[in-house]
Amino acid sequence: MKVLNKRYLALVVAGAMGLSACGSDGKDGEDGTTPPPPTVGGSQVTNVEMLSHTLEEGLVRFEFEITNEEGVLITGLEEASAEVAALTEKGIQRSRDGSVGGSANVSTEGASLTMTQDGRYEFIAPMAAVNAGTEGLIRLAVGGGDNIAKSRYIVVDKTENIHTTSTATCQSCHVDFLASSIKHSSYTAINAEGETDLVAGCMACHNHVPRDVDDSGSSLNTGGYAKNSLQKIGHINHQKFEKDFAPSNCYTCHAEPIETVYSQQTCIDCHDTANVETSNLAATFNSFNEGSDMRLFHKKIAEKKAVHEEHSLATSQVYNNELGEFCTDISLFKGEEQLDLEGLTSDGTISYIGAYLHGYENASIVGRAARSYSATFDAAGSATLCFSSLDELFPEIIASSRVTFNFGEDAGYDGVTLHGYSDALSGTEYARRHSVTADSCTTCHTNGSNYHKNGSYNDGGLGCVACHNNGQDRNAKSSAPGFGPMVHSMHWGVGNTATDPDGEANSAAKLNAENCVACHAEGIDIDAIPNQYILSKAYNGGESGVMTSPVTANCFACHNDDSAKNHMLQQGGEINVEKLEDWYTLPTSESCSTCHAEGKSYGIEKFHVFER
């Protein structure tokens, strides 16, 4: 069957209609002529427009047009290759011996590559196991060599619903796999419309069926193409992501229901690796009914997610009670219904209720005002936490709150914590800027729990700000101060290796640091950053008494060589200058936004990615 590309089909129809049109064919007495379009014999970028493809007995026939980076037709193409990974009862499969699916290039016996007109080619790719009824996926690439650049891999066609993940779910963490330094990133494919089709491109080699091996472990040319099936890459290789990534959180990668599973090996891969009991695995697998959702076999993280989504926390404005104490009321809701915090604590549903008082200035948290409190409960179920005195005085006082649902051996880490912040004692509204999206942490840290100490990944790490802020002056393993700089450093700065006893880099090093869109999906407004110092002993070997200007603190977390540092200092940035009295009221002199604000000549978006 011949399949025409939609755009080409439209051109064919338009051309047919044009045959009946009236009009001049040139000057009176002369035949009209159309000069041929320009052509080139080389390219730095090769663009492919698929015109049609046909599956026939023992071959695949492709028709396509190629242009260079300027849209000019290319002549002299000498290289092309194609693969067919066939859909079998075992799933997608392409055997190296050609018994299932197939592959071919211009050197394959019986192959031909012919230019039918300037820039247009026909490639005949012999594949013995292919016929007109073959389903699966078809991949093509052209070019390569000295003159014509190799094109992107193109998924010319694929059967619907052959994979249960998507480009979007993979690139929620990887953002742009093609631009990464990860192995085989250059194989990132596009579809016939030019849109990235990451999963299908990978599946051309990493099939559902792994490559066969003999008793000695040597690879054979039967089975699938690669020893690692795509599901093994997803389920097993990602377990090397060492901090709070849960392979059992199926919903992270499988956004839609999994209604077809081709092999029980998909389950065994994980269960064997995790040393999970597999005696009942076959019975469970066999009880799976086609059309139901396989994700439902893994429920624990879904339960945690539901707890977070179904509940909310209200934290009252700080007030003084009749004893002169500083108090805040914490209320827990499920939908519109207020729950009894005292009863939930007594029965073990809630493991922790806590609060801190903070200094607040210029829409920023600038220190810890008090940490020790007494708690009482009222008839409505709210908890009242009162602080008898302040450890440090600030012009404005707010409260942060935490309520943790009890999961796991240590709920401070394994539980689900809800966070809240109150308005100030004076009535000033809490409005601290939080420039990351709610799912920016949980996209990659998928286990549904806390990082530590009842501090949750949910809501973009909002709860972490209670301890990691402008004035708390945490060392954070000498990574970086505050919240934003610390997160930057822990992923891509010196903090990346700080949590490993042997100084090994963590998994974030495999992601592109410039892909800021992973967390900052709505971009960054440098002008909106409060012009206010951050206490910075994390940049000073753990020695307190110093402060750093805010934009500089964020940038230096990743760009920490001497050249970058000198540039920041020359533009008024300050690193580890002496902490002054009332430091949080003093403006800084850094002028970063003059050049680096979005839209400026050297705007941050020109060097970092803020769009997917």
XYZ file of C-alpha atoms in Angstrom:
612
model
C 0.000 0.000 0.000
C 1.301 3.436 -0.937
C 0.997 6.106 1.752
C 1.177 9.761 0.697
C 2.374 12.482 3.030
C -0.527 14.819 3.824
C 1.230 17.918 2.512
C 2.232 16.165 -0.699
C -1.288 14.845 -1.149
C -2.608 18.408 -0.887
C -0.128 19.538 -3.540
C -1.184 16.705 -5.818
C -4.837 17.687 -5.470
C -4.040 21.354 -6.014
C -1.984 20.465 -9.085
C -4.812 18.398 -10.520
C -7.233 21.258 -10.040
C -4.753 23.622 -11.701
C -4.805 21.582 -14.888
C -8.310 22.857 -15.608
C -7.503 26.512 -14.962
C -7.540 29.125 -17.718
C -4.886 31.731 -18.322
C -1.959 32.784 -20.480
C 0.766 30.279 -21.228
C 3.251 32.995 -22.027
C 3.544 35.972 -24.308
C 1.262 35.991 -27.329
C 2.661 33.565 -29.847
C 5.158 32.036 -27.382
C 4.992 29.003 -25.114
C 5.174 29.814 -21.394
C 8.265 28.490 -19.561
C 9.109 28.189 -15.883
C 12.779 28.310 -14.964
C 13.962 25.371 -12.852
C 14.391 26.082 -9.131
C 17.955 26.611 -7.869
C 19.885 23.631 -6.533
C 22.985 22.972 -4.424
C 25.254 19.970 -4.108
C 25.844 20.150 -0.368
C 24.378 21.179 2.988
C 25.150 21.834 6.611
C 21.578 20.871 7.505
C 19.510 18.441 5.452
C 15.744 18.786 5.642
C 13.584 15.919 4.398
C 10.025 16.281 3.093
C 8.413 12.865 2.916
C 6.247 12.474 -0.197
C 5.194 8.839 0.087
C 6.240 5.393 1.217
C 5.088 1.937 0.155
C 5.426 -1.417 1.890
C 5.764 -4.126 -0.737
C 6.784 -7.770 -0.776
C 10.389 -7.782 0.400
C 11.018 -4.033 0.256
C 10.048 -0.527 1.311
C 9.876 2.233 -1.299
C 10.383 5.850 -0.186
C 9.824 9.073 -2.135
C 11.126 12.295 -0.601
C 12.507 15.746 -1.305
C 15.528 17.255 0.396
C 16.598 20.860 0.915
C 19.486 22.546 2.681
C 19.437 24.944 5.616
C 18.253 27.746 3.311
C 15.491 25.718 1.725
C 17.342 25.116 -1.567
C 16.921 21.745 -3.293
C 19.877 19.377 -2.923
C 21.226 17.261 -5.761
C 23.789 14.471 -5.625
C 22.465 12.530 -2.636
C 24.378 9.266 -2.249
C 23.419 7.958 1.204
C 20.161 6.723 2.719
C 19.207 4.113 5.306
C 15.970 2.715 6.680
C 14.712 0.365 9.362
C 11.418 -1.400 9.942
C 10.637 -2.643 13.444
C 7.665 -4.958 13.045
C 4.724 -5.351 15.396
C 4.556 -8.998 16.502
C 2.695 -10.827 19.253
C 5.734 -10.059 21.435
C 5.566 -6.354 20.622
C 7.902 -4.274 18.456
C 10.827 -6.331 17.160
C 13.670 -5.990 14.646
C 16.092 -8.899 14.416
C 19.636 -8.380 13.226
C 19.434 -11.441 10.964
C 16.513 -9.878 9.074
C 14.011 -12.535 10.100
C 11.742 -9.929 11.734
C 11.464 -6.388 10.436
C 14.597 -5.313 8.634
C 17.097 -2.636 7.709
C 18.830 -1.472 4.536
C 21.116 1.199 3.164
C 22.398 2.027 -0.316
C 25.021 -0.724 -0.042
C 22.436 -3.427 0.613
C 22.049 -5.876 -2.262
C 19.085 -4.828 -4.383
C 18.910 -1.288 -2.928
C 18.753 1.770 -5.165
C 18.729 5.529 -4.670
C 17.564 7.496 -7.698
C 17.042 11.238 -8.179
C 13.753 11.466 -10.107
C 13.996 15.250 -10.502
C 16.033 17.991 -8.880
C 15.952 17.445 -5.135
C 13.501 14.501 -5.317
C 14.561 10.911 -4.763
C 13.296 7.376 -4.676
C 14.973 4.982 -2.262
C 14.222 1.283 -2.573
C 15.173 -0.546 0.642
C 15.127 -4.368 0.365
C 13.924 -6.151 3.533
C 13.077 -9.816 3.105
C 10.691 -10.087 6.056
C 8.583 -7.062 5.088
C 5.355 -7.222 3.111
C 2.343 -5.036 2.426
C 0.695 -6.134 5.674
C 3.633 -5.405 7.982
C 2.761 -3.141 10.928
C 5.101 -1.448 13.377
C 7.318 1.545 12.785
C 9.429 2.742 9.862
C 12.479 4.973 10.282
C 14.518 6.750 7.586
C 17.637 8.919 7.462
C 19.428 10.364 4.424
C 22.722 12.085 3.758
C 26.045 11.838 5.480
C 29.536 12.048 4.059
C 31.652 14.982 2.961
C 29.092 17.192 1.209
C 25.554 16.508 2.369
C 24.887 16.521 6.105
C 23.015 13.594 7.553
C 19.368 14.353 8.201
C 17.526 13.798 11.447
C 16.124 10.303 11.860
C 12.535 10.350 10.654
C 9.750 8.094 11.902
C 7.974 7.875 8.569
C 5.042 5.888 9.920
C 4.027 3.851 12.950
C 1.084 1.792 14.119
C -1.092 3.509 16.710
C -0.616 2.702 20.405
C 2.630 0.753 20.020
C 4.208 2.521 22.992
C 2.813 3.720 26.293
C 5.155 6.614 26.954
C 5.609 9.825 24.986
C 8.075 12.508 23.999
C 6.401 14.859 26.488
C 6.866 12.571 29.491
C 10.505 11.822 28.639
C 11.335 15.455 28.027
C 9.609 16.647 31.164
C 13.016 15.862 32.715
C 15.292 15.709 29.672
C 13.679 18.813 28.075
C 15.612 18.452 24.793
C 17.146 14.994 24.472
C 18.734 15.834 21.107
C 20.777 18.647 22.669
C 21.965 16.507 25.582
C 25.272 14.698 25.979
C 23.578 11.409 26.811
C 24.537 8.375 24.726
C 22.673 8.134 21.412
C 21.099 11.583 21.740
C 21.780 12.106 18.017
C 19.260 9.349 17.284
C 16.415 11.552 18.522
C 13.840 11.233 15.751
C 11.163 13.436 14.261
C 7.948 12.405 12.564
C 6.978 13.220 8.990
C 5.599 16.576 10.145
C 8.909 17.526 11.765
C 7.810 17.065 15.387
C 10.070 15.225 17.817
C 9.070 11.573 18.256
C 11.623 10.467 20.814
C 10.101 7.172 21.932
C 9.441 5.772 18.454
C 12.928 6.763 17.334
C 14.465 4.864 20.242
C 12.176 1.895 19.715
C 13.543 1.293 16.220
C 16.548 -0.293 17.982
C 15.450 -0.738 21.593
C 12.447 -2.932 20.866
C 9.980 -4.551 23.222
C 11.951 -7.749 22.534
C 15.604 -7.844 23.703
C 18.382 -9.343 21.621
C 18.873 -13.059 22.238
C 21.955 -14.349 24.035
C 23.341 -17.876 24.214
C 24.158 -19.850 27.344
C 27.568 -18.200 27.605
C 26.062 -14.726 27.466
C 27.217 -13.974 23.930
C 24.816 -11.964 21.804
C 22.993 -13.613 18.920
C 21.463 -12.018 15.852
C 17.944 -13.175 16.707
C 15.326 -11.686 19.020
C 15.326 -7.881 19.090
C 17.997 -5.507 17.864
C 19.464 -4.341 21.203
C 20.092 -6.174 24.466
C 18.325 -3.428 26.413
C 14.635 -3.311 25.610
C 13.030 0.114 25.814
C 11.024 -0.884 28.867
C 14.227 -2.020 30.592
C 15.854 1.338 29.862
C 12.834 3.056 31.388
C 12.324 0.798 34.381
C 15.859 -0.300 35.292
C 18.358 2.243 33.992
C 16.419 5.114 35.531
C 16.797 3.536 38.953
C 20.334 4.952 38.883
C 18.660 8.323 39.479
C 19.627 8.196 43.110
C 17.420 10.680 44.947
C 13.731 9.953 45.422
C 12.947 8.689 41.946
C 10.408 5.862 42.178
C 10.217 3.428 39.240
C 6.928 2.225 40.702
C 5.381 5.629 40.051
C 4.028 4.528 36.687
C 2.161 7.783 36.174
C 5.387 9.759 35.782
C 6.170 8.269 32.388
C 2.858 6.627 31.498
C 0.474 9.559 31.396
C -2.215 7.456 29.717
C -3.588 4.063 30.842
C -1.450 1.010 30.008
C -3.911 -1.334 28.380
C -1.511 -3.631 26.510
C 1.559 -5.381 27.937
C 3.294 -7.735 25.510
C 5.583 -9.628 27.846
C 5.753 -10.678 31.471
C 9.470 -9.817 31.237
C 8.409 -6.183 31.548
C 7.423 -6.967 35.150
C 10.280 -9.342 35.912
C 12.911 -6.748 34.942
C 11.914 -4.551 37.876
C 10.941 -7.185 40.394
C 14.187 -9.132 40.009
C 16.322 -5.994 40.174
C 14.535 -4.781 43.292
C 14.600 -8.278 44.876
C 10.820 -8.127 45.114
C 9.015 -11.439 45.579
C 7.999 -12.729 42.148
C 6.244 -15.999 43.044
C 2.825 -14.456 42.493
C 3.934 -12.352 39.537
C 2.774 -14.782 36.843
C -0.683 -15.096 38.376
C -0.965 -11.324 38.687
C 0.163 -10.830 35.103
C -2.211 -13.479 33.805
C -5.098 -11.882 35.694
C -4.483 -8.643 33.843
C -7.322 -8.134 31.415
C -6.746 -6.471 28.075
C -8.283 -3.023 28.328
C -7.718 -2.479 32.054
C -4.975 -0.201 33.342
C -1.712 -1.888 34.357
C -0.668 1.196 36.329
C -3.191 0.284 39.014
C -0.950 -2.555 40.246
C 1.326 0.115 41.784
C -0.812 2.136 44.149
C 1.314 3.455 47.023
C 2.580 6.590 45.285
C -0.860 7.230 43.833
C -2.155 7.209 47.419
C 0.446 9.792 48.434
C -0.398 11.938 45.440
C -4.085 11.779 46.345
C -3.337 12.872 49.929
C -1.537 15.945 48.642
C -4.142 16.807 46.028
C -7.197 16.256 48.244
C -6.000 18.219 51.279
C -5.109 21.833 51.930
C -3.690 23.806 54.819
C -4.757 27.190 56.195
C -2.331 29.174 58.354
C -3.760 32.193 60.167
C -2.171 35.604 60.420
C 0.225 35.811 63.361
C -1.477 37.332 66.427
C -0.779 37.972 70.119
C -2.905 36.048 72.618
C -3.924 37.282 76.072
C -0.508 36.183 77.426
C 1.336 38.240 74.842
C 2.527 35.127 73.034
C 2.894 35.045 69.251
C 0.409 32.535 67.825
C -0.862 31.089 64.566
C -3.762 28.708 63.944
C -3.321 25.771 61.571
C -6.364 24.146 59.958
C -6.462 21.086 57.697
C -9.133 20.625 55.056
C -10.225 17.836 52.762
C -12.079 19.707 50.091
C -14.396 22.044 52.003
C -14.489 19.833 55.107
C -12.285 20.814 58.038
C -10.584 17.817 59.637
C -9.798 17.206 63.298
C -6.022 17.586 63.647
C -6.045 16.384 67.253
C -7.899 13.182 66.374
C -5.756 12.503 63.292
C -2.625 12.943 65.403
C -3.932 10.599 68.091
C -4.787 7.819 65.647
C -1.422 8.106 63.841
C -2.705 9.492 60.551
C -0.773 12.712 61.167
C 2.811 12.342 62.385
C 3.856 15.988 62.693
C 2.328 19.437 63.190
C 4.819 22.279 63.385
C 5.507 25.947 62.756
C 8.267 28.552 62.783
C 8.149 32.316 63.100
C 10.176 34.283 60.551
C 11.362 37.786 59.926
C 9.802 39.221 56.770
C 11.029 42.221 54.773
C 10.624 43.336 51.169
C 8.570 40.209 50.350
C 11.433 37.982 51.527
C 12.026 35.712 54.520
C 15.025 37.173 56.303
C 15.548 35.023 59.391
C 14.142 32.707 62.046
C 12.321 34.705 64.740
C 11.289 31.744 66.933
C 11.245 27.953 66.828
C 9.914 26.692 70.200
C 6.159 26.584 70.687
C 3.334 24.976 72.638
C 0.344 23.454 70.845
C -3.342 23.239 71.764
C -6.420 22.200 69.787
C -9.846 23.769 69.546
C -13.264 22.198 69.070
C -13.202 22.778 65.312
C -10.070 20.688 64.960
C -7.540 23.487 64.407
C -4.141 23.487 66.099
C -2.959 26.679 67.795
C 0.815 27.009 68.055
C 2.084 29.768 70.364
C 5.636 31.063 70.840
C 6.233 32.603 74.265
C 9.099 34.820 73.095
C 11.122 35.796 70.039
C 14.714 34.705 69.496
C 15.346 37.666 67.206
C 13.417 40.862 66.508
C 12.294 41.878 63.016
C 10.030 44.675 61.749
C 7.594 42.061 60.350
C 6.792 38.567 61.685
C 5.135 35.750 59.686
C 4.630 32.045 60.382
C 5.282 28.931 58.313
C 3.425 25.695 59.018
C 3.860 21.980 58.293
C 1.470 19.059 58.655
C 2.773 15.590 57.724
C 0.714 12.518 56.880
C 2.271 9.359 58.242
C 3.801 7.079 55.589
C 6.815 4.786 55.799
C 9.385 4.162 58.516
C 10.282 7.831 58.983
C 7.467 10.154 57.969
C 9.820 13.125 58.022
C 11.275 11.624 54.851
C 8.645 9.113 53.686
C 5.509 11.046 54.559
C 3.435 13.625 52.710
C 3.783 17.139 54.088
C 1.534 20.109 53.425
C 3.041 23.561 53.876
C 1.623 26.997 54.513
C 2.691 30.579 55.188
C 0.782 33.230 57.089
C 0.300 36.947 56.731
C 2.339 39.093 59.094
C 1.480 40.207 62.615
C 1.093 43.737 61.251
C -1.394 42.597 58.604
C 1.076 42.699 55.724
C 0.161 40.022 53.175
C 2.644 37.203 52.619
C 3.754 37.552 48.994
C 7.182 36.006 48.660
C 8.109 35.490 45.015
C 8.339 31.795 44.050
C 9.468 31.605 40.437
C 9.230 27.850 39.806
C 6.191 25.797 38.851
C 4.355 23.540 41.288
C 5.585 20.355 39.576
C 9.160 21.486 38.997
C 10.568 19.150 41.687
C 8.076 16.289 41.501
C 8.584 15.817 37.750
C 11.905 14.104 38.464
C 11.692 13.365 42.210
C 8.660 11.120 41.815
C 8.290 9.115 45.022
C 5.591 11.414 46.400
C 7.441 12.031 49.670
C 9.682 14.583 51.361
C 13.321 15.502 50.798
C 14.019 15.589 54.518
C 12.789 16.955 57.843
C 9.144 17.255 56.767
C 10.177 19.360 53.776
C 8.235 18.360 50.669
C 9.088 18.308 46.961
C 5.524 19.378 46.250
C 4.594 22.905 45.188
C 8.027 23.600 43.769
C 9.758 23.108 47.110
C 7.713 25.859 48.733
C 8.137 24.320 52.171
C 11.922 24.286 51.864
C 11.935 28.083 51.911
C 11.038 27.987 55.617
C 14.644 26.935 56.297
C 16.475 27.880 53.111
C 15.882 31.606 52.671
C 17.714 34.920 52.571
C 18.353 35.073 56.293
C 18.535 31.532 57.622
C 22.172 31.276 56.480
C 22.289 27.501 56.005
C 25.570 25.948 54.870
C 23.795 23.305 52.739
C 26.997 21.260 52.419
C 28.806 24.409 51.228
C 26.746 24.435 48.041
C 25.062 27.846 47.902
C 22.938 30.102 50.140
C 19.199 30.633 50.218
C 16.760 28.546 48.205
C 17.278 29.260 44.492
C 21.100 29.356 44.607
C 21.172 26.155 46.680
C 18.932 24.322 44.200
C 21.054 25.523 41.277
C 24.258 24.385 42.946
C 22.927 21.030 44.139
C 22.008 20.204 40.564
C 24.762 21.837 38.484
C 27.265 23.575 40.723
C 29.709 22.414 43.396
C 26.778 20.984 45.339
C 26.287 18.377 42.622
C 29.023 16.236 44.181
C 28.614 17.403 47.785
C 26.137 14.766 48.898
C 28.240 11.797 47.764
C 30.948 10.621 50.197
C 33.269 9.878 47.273
C 32.538 13.128 45.462
C 30.699 11.434 42.605
C 28.368 13.598 40.538
C 24.651 13.084 41.031
C 22.156 12.339 38.267
C 21.441 15.981 37.471
C 24.855 16.162 35.804
C 23.364 14.125 32.953
C 20.779 16.821 32.292
C 21.549 20.071 30.476
C 21.973 22.856 33.007
C 20.862 25.510 30.517
C 17.386 23.938 30.313
C 15.971 26.243 32.965
C 12.468 25.646 31.591
C 12.395 22.350 33.514
C 11.696 24.413 36.654
C 11.128 27.953 35.376
C 8.387 27.169 32.859
C 7.150 30.759 32.903
C 10.591 32.286 32.442
C 12.598 34.522 34.747
C 12.141 38.225 35.383
C 15.460 39.401 36.802
C 13.993 42.831 37.507
C 11.465 41.183 39.854
C 14.152 39.753 42.149
C 14.097 41.776 45.394
C 17.164 43.985 45.651
C 18.188 42.413 48.936
C 21.258 40.559 50.209
C 21.372 36.847 51.047
C 23.441 35.659 54.009
C 26.057 33.430 52.410
C 28.239 31.338 54.701
C 27.700 28.523 52.170
C 30.004 30.485 49.856
C 32.432 31.177 52.700
C 33.519 27.741 53.860
C 30.743 27.630 56.453
C 31.891 30.813 58.214
C 28.994 33.165 58.922
C 29.071 36.967 58.977
C 28.981 37.533 55.217
C 26.340 38.333 52.602
C 26.002 38.197 48.812
C 23.871 40.194 46.368
C 20.882 38.173 45.078
C 21.308 37.845 41.303
C 25.010 37.186 41.787
C 24.201 34.508 44.389
C 21.962 32.700 41.906
C 24.338 32.919 38.943
C 27.495 32.108 40.903
C 25.867 28.862 42.058
C 26.571 27.445 38.581
C 28.922 29.947 36.930
C 31.609 29.790 39.589
C 34.930 30.069 37.772
C 37.195 33.101 38.221
C 36.197 34.677 34.918
C 32.494 34.560 35.726
C 33.114 35.780 39.262
C 35.175 38.758 38.062
C 32.496 39.693 35.566
C 29.853 39.715 38.296
C 32.001 41.800 40.616
C 32.771 44.304 37.851
C 29.032 44.853 37.367
C 28.435 45.644 41.033
C 27.807 42.108 42.244
C 29.025 41.295 45.745
C 30.146 37.938 47.104
C 30.786 37.383 50.822
C 30.996 41.027 51.830
C 30.754 41.810 55.528
C 27.278 41.365 57.009
C 26.027 44.739 58.278
C 23.404 45.562 60.881
C 19.881 45.521 59.403
C 21.454 43.970 56.305
C 18.073 42.988 54.885
C 17.020 46.637 54.567
C 20.100 47.655 52.552
C 19.979 47.820 48.724
C 22.710 46.217 46.643
C 24.609 47.817 43.771
C 24.591 44.953 41.261
C 23.464 45.917 37.756
C 22.984 42.486 36.167
C 19.559 43.245 34.714
C 20.923 46.122 32.644
C 22.240 43.596 30.135
C 20.806 40.260 31.223
C 17.102 40.937 31.837
C 14.842 39.196 29.351
C 14.710 41.041 26.043
C 17.993 42.880 26.600
C 21.023 42.581 24.313
C 22.491 39.771 26.433
C 19.221 38.650 27.957
C 19.242 35.524 30.070
C 16.962 33.763 27.564
C 19.706 33.996 24.909
C 21.924 31.663 26.938
C 19.367 29.565 28.819
C 16.309 27.696 27.571
C 12.946 28.925 28.889
C 10.680 27.409 26.237
C 10.058 23.786 25.323
